[in-house]
GROMACS .gro file of C-alpha atoms in nm:
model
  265
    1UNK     CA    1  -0.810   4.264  -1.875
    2UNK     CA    2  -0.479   4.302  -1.672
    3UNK     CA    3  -0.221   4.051  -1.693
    4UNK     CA    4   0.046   3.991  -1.337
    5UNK     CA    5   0.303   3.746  -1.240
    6UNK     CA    6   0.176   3.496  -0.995
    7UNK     CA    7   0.511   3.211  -0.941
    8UNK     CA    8   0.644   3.246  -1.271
    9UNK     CA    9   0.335   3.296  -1.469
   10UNK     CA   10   0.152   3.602  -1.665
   11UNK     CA   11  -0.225   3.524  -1.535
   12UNK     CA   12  -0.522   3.725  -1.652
   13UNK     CA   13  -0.786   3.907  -1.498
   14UNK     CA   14  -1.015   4.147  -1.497
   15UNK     CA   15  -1.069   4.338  -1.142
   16UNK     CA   16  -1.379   4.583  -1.110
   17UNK     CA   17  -1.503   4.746  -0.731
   18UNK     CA   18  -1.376   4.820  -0.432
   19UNK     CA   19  -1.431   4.670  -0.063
   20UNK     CA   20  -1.361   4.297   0.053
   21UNK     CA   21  -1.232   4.094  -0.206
   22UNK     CA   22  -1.375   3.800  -0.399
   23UNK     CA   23  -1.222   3.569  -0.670
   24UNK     CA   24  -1.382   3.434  -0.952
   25UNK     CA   25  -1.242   3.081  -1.012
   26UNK     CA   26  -1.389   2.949  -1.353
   27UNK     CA   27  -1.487   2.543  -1.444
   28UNK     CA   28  -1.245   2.357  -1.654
   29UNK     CA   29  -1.517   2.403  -1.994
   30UNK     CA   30  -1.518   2.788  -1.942
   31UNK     CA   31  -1.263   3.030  -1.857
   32UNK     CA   32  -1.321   3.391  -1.654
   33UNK     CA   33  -1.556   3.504  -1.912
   34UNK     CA   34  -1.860   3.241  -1.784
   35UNK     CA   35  -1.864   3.531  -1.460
   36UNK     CA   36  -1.975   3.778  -1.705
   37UNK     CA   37  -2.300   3.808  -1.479
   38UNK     CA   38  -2.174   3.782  -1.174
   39UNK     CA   39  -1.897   4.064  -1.191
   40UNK     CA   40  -2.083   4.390  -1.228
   41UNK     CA   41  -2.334   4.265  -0.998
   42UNK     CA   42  -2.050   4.194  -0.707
   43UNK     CA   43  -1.839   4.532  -0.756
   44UNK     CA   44  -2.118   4.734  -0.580
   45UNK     CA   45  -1.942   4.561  -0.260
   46UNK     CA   46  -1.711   4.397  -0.311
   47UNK     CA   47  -1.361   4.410  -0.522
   48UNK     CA   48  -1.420   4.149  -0.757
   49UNK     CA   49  -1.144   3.947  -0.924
   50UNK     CA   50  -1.227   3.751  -1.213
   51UNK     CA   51  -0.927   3.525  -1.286
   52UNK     CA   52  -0.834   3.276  -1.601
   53UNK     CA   53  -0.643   2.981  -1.395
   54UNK     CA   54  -0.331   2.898  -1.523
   55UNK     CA   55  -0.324   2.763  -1.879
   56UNK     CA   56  -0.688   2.847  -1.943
   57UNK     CA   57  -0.829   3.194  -2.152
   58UNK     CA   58  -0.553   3.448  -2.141
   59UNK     CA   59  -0.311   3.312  -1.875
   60UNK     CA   60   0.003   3.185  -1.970
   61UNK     CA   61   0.159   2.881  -1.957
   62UNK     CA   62   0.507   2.819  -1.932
   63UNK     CA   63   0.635   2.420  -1.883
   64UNK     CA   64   0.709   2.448  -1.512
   65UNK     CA   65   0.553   2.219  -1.266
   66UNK     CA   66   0.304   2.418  -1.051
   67UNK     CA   67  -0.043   2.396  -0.871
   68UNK     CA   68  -0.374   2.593  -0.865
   69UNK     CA   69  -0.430   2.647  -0.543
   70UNK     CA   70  -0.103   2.745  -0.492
   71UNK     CA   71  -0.170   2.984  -0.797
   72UNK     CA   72  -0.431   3.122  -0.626
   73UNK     CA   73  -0.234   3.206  -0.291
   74UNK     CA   74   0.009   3.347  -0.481
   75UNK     CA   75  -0.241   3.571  -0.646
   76UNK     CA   76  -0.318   3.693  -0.354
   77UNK     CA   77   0.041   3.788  -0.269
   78UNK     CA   78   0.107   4.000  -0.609
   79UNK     CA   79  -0.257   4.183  -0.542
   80UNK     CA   80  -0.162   4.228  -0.170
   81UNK     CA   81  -0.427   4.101  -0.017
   82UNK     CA   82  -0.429   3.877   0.280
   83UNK     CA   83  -0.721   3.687   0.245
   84UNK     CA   84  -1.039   3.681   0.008
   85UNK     CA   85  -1.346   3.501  -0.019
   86UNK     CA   86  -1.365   3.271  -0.327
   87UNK     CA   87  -1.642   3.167  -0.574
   88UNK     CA   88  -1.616   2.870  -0.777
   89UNK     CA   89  -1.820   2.664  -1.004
   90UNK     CA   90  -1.708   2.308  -1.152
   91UNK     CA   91  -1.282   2.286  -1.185
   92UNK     CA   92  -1.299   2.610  -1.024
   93UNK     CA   93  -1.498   2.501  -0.697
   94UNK     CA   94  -1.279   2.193  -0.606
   95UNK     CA   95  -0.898   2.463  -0.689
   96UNK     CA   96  -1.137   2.721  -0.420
   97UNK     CA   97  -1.174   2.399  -0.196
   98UNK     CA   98  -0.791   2.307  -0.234
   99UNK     CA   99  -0.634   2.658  -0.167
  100UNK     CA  100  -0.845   2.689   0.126
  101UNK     CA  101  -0.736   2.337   0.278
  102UNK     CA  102  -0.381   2.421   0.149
  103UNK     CA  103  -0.409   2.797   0.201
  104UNK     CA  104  -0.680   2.807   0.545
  105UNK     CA  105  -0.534   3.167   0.639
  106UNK     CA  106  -0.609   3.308   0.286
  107UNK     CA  107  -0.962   3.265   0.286
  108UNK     CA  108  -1.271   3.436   0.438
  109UNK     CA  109  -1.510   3.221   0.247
  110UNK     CA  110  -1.632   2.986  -0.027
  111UNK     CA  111  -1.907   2.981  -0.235
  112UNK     CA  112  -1.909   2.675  -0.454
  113UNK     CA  113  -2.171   2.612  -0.755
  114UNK     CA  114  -2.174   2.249  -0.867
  115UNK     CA  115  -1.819   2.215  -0.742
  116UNK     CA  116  -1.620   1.928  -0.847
  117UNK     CA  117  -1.401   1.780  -0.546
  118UNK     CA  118  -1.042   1.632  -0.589
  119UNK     CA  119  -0.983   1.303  -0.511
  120UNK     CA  120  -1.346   1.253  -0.550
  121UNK     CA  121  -1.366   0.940  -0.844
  122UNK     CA  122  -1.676   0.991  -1.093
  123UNK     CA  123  -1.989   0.689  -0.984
  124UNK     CA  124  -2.044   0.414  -1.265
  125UNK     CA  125  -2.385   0.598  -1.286
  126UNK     CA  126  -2.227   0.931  -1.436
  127UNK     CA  127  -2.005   0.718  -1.649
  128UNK     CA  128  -2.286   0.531  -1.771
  129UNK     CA  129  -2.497   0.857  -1.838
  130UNK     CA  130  -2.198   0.979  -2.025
  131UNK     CA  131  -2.202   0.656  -2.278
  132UNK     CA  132  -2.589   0.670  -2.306
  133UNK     CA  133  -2.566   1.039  -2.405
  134UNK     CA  134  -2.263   1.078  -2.615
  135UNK     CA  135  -2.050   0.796  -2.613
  136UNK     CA  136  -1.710   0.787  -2.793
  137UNK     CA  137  -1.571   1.102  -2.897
  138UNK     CA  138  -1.252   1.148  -3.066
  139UNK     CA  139  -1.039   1.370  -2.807
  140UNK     CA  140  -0.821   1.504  -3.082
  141UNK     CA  141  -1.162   1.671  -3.259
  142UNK     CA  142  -1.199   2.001  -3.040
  143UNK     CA  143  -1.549   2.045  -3.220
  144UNK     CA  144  -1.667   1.733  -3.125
  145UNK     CA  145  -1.585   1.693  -2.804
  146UNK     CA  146  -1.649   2.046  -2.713
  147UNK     CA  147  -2.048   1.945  -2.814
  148UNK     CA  148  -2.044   1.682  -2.640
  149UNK     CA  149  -1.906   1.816  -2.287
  150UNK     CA  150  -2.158   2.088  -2.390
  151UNK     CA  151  -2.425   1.819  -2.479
  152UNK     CA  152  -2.299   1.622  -2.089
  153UNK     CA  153  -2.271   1.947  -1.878
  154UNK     CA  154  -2.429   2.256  -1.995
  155UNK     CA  155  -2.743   2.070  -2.138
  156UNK     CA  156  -2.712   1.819  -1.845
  157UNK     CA  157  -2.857   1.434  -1.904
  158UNK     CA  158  -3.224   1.526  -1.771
  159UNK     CA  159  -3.301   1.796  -2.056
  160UNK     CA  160  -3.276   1.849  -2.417
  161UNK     CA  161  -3.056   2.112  -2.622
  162UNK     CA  162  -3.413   2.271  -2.766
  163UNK     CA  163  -3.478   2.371  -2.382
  164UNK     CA  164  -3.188   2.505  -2.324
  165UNK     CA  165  -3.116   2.876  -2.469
  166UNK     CA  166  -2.929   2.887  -2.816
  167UNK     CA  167  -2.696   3.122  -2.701
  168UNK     CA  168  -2.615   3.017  -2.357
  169UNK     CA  169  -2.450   2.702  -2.569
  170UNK     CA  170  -2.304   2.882  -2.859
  171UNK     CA  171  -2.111   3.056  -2.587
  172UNK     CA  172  -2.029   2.747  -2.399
  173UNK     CA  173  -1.921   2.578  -2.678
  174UNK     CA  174  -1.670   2.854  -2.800
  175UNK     CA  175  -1.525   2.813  -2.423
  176UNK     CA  176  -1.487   2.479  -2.406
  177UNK     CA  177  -1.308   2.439  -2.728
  178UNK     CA  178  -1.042   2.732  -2.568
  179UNK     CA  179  -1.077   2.498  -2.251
  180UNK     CA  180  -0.962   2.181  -2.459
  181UNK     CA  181  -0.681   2.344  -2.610
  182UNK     CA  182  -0.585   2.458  -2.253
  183UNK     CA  183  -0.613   2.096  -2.120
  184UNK     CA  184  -0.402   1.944  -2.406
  185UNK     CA  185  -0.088   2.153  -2.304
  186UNK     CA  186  -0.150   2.122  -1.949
  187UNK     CA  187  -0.118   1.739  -2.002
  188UNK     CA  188   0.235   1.825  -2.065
  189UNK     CA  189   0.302   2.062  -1.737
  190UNK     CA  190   0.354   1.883  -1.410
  191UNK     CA  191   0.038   2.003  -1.253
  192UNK     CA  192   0.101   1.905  -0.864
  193UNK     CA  193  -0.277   1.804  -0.685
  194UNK     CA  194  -0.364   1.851  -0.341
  195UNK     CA  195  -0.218   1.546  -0.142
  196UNK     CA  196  -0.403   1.404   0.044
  197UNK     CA  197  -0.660   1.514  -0.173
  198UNK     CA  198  -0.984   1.727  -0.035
  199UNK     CA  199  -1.242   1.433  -0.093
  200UNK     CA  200  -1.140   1.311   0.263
  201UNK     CA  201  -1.107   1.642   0.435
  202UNK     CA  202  -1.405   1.878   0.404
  203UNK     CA  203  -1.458   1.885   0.762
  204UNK     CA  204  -1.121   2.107   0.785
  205UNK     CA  205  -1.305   2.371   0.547
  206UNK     CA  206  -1.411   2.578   0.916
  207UNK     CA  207  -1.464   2.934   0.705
  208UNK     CA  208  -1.823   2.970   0.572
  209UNK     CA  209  -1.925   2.750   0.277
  210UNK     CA  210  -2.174   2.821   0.093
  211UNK     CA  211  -2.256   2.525  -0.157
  212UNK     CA  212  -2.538   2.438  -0.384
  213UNK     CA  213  -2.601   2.276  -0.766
  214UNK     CA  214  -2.833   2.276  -1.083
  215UNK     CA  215  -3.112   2.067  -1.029
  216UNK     CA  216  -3.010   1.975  -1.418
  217UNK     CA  217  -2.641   1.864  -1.340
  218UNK     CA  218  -2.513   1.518  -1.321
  219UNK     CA  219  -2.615   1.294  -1.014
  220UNK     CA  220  -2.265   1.309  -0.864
  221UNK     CA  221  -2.225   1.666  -0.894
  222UNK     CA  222  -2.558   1.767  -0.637
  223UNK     CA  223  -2.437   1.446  -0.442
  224UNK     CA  224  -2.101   1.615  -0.383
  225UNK     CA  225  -2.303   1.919  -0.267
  226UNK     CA  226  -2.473   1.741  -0.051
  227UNK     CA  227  -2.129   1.565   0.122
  228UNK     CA  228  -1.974   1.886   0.125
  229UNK     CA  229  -2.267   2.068   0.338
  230UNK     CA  230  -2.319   1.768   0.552
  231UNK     CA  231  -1.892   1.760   0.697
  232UNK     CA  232  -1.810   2.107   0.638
  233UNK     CA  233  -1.887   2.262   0.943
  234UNK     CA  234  -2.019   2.591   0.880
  235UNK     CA  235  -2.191   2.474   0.526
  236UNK     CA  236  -2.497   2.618   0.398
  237UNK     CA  237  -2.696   2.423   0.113
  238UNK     CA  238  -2.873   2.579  -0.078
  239UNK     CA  239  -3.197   2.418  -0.246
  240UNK     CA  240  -3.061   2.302  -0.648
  241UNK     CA  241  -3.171   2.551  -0.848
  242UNK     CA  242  -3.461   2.422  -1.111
  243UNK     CA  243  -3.421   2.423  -1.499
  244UNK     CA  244  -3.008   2.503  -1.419
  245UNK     CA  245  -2.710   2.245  -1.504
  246UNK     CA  246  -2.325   2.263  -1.445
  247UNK     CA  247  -2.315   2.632  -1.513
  248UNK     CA  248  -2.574   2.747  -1.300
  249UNK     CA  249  -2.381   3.108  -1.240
  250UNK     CA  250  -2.404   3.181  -1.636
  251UNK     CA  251  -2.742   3.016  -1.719
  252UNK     CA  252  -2.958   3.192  -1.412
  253UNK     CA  253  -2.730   3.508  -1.264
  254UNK     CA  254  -3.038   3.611  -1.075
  255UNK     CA  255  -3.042   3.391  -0.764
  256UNK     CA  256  -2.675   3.352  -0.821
  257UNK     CA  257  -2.629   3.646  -0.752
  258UNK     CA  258  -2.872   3.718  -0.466
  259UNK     CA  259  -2.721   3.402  -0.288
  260UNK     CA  260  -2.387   3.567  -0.336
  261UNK     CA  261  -2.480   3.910  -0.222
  262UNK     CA  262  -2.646   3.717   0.117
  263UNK     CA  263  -2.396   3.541   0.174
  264UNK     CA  264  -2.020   3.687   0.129
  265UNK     CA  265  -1.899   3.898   0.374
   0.00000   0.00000   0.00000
């Protein structure tokens, strides 16, 4: 893990390979550690950057008003680099999506897995699976709401926790409790979003997008893949991936990371 000031901030990393360059941007229940799979399997071509956003895992942060995607640009700038593909799955897909509309020079290429979208406002349908599922849950209990985000995303609404692998959600669980804690004191930073927001302007994306989804996730999540291929003009959908939910990089790394290796330059 190496630690480097991007705009006022000690973010963490970890950086393995050499050749074009690729960042790892997490969802907002994990941190960098949920590209555990993904990292060793990249750095045969690429030099991969596995980064904790601001706030999240081992990344500071201090109580000045800031944004992601301009994190992310700014990354760039302390690692010297002038422009770099970037992978992103939940959170991390829709902070990809908003550095390149905010930061088009920066990057090559995206590759988003079950990418959220800002701007984008959650269907009555999710909302309603999320009731049926787990309904209220006390935000101030990190245990319990870390199960049930776990229970929502990781497990998804279509399966049960018996099919899904014990310690695939031991280790999502230990995340998201991290990623609460994160989210708490980020509710006191002035996080700036994206304005207008990306939800109306994925035909800008023009690099190569790469998008796809768990066949698991929530509804709005693989519809959102499916917007995002249809107006971004050089989008390639991928077919959902079966028996995967929101963190389809961690639960099957195999055709992750085939589709990766295809597709980034």
């Amino acid at each position: 893990m190496t630690k480097i000031e991007v705009n006022g901030a000690l973010l963490a990393y970890d950086e393995v390979g050499d050749g074009s360059p690729v960042i790892l941007l997490h969802a907002g229940i994990a941190d960098r550690r949920m590209w555990r799979e993904q990292v060793g399997a990249l750095a045969t071509r690429h030099r991969v950057i596995a980064l904790d956003l601001r706030g999240y895992g081992e990344s500071e942060l201090p109580p000045t008003a800031f944004a992601h995607h301009d994190d992310v640009a700014g990354l760039l700038d302390a690692l010297g680099l002038t422009r770099a593909a970037l992978v992103g799955c939940s959170f991390g897909g829709a902070v990809a999506i908003d550095t390149a509309l905010a930061h088009p020079d920066r990057v090559s290429a995206l590759a988003l897995f079950g990418s959220a979208v800002s701007g984008h406002e959650w269907s009555d349908e999710t909302n309603d699976l999320w009731e049926n599922l787990v309904g209220d849950v006390d935000p101030e209990d990190f245990a319990a709401t870390a199960a049930a985000e776990v229970r929502f995303w990781v497990v998804g609404p279509e399966r049960t926790p018996q099919e899904v692998d014990a310690e695939l959600v031991a280790f999502a669980t230990a995340m998201d409790e991290r990623a609460l804690a994160a989210e708490l004191a980020l509710s006191a930073v002035d996080v700036a979003e994206l304005d207008p927001p990306a939800i109306g302007r994925l035909a800008e994306l023009t690099m190569p997008v790469l998008v796809t989804a768990g066949a698991a996730d929530v509804p709005d999540i693989r519809h959102l893949a499916d917007r995002i291929a249809a107006e971004a003009p050089r989008a390639q959908r991928l077919p959902d991936t079966p028996d995967a939910a929101h963190l389809l990089p961690l639960e099957h790394p195999t055709p992750t990371n085939t589709a990766l290796q295809t597709f980034l330059p």
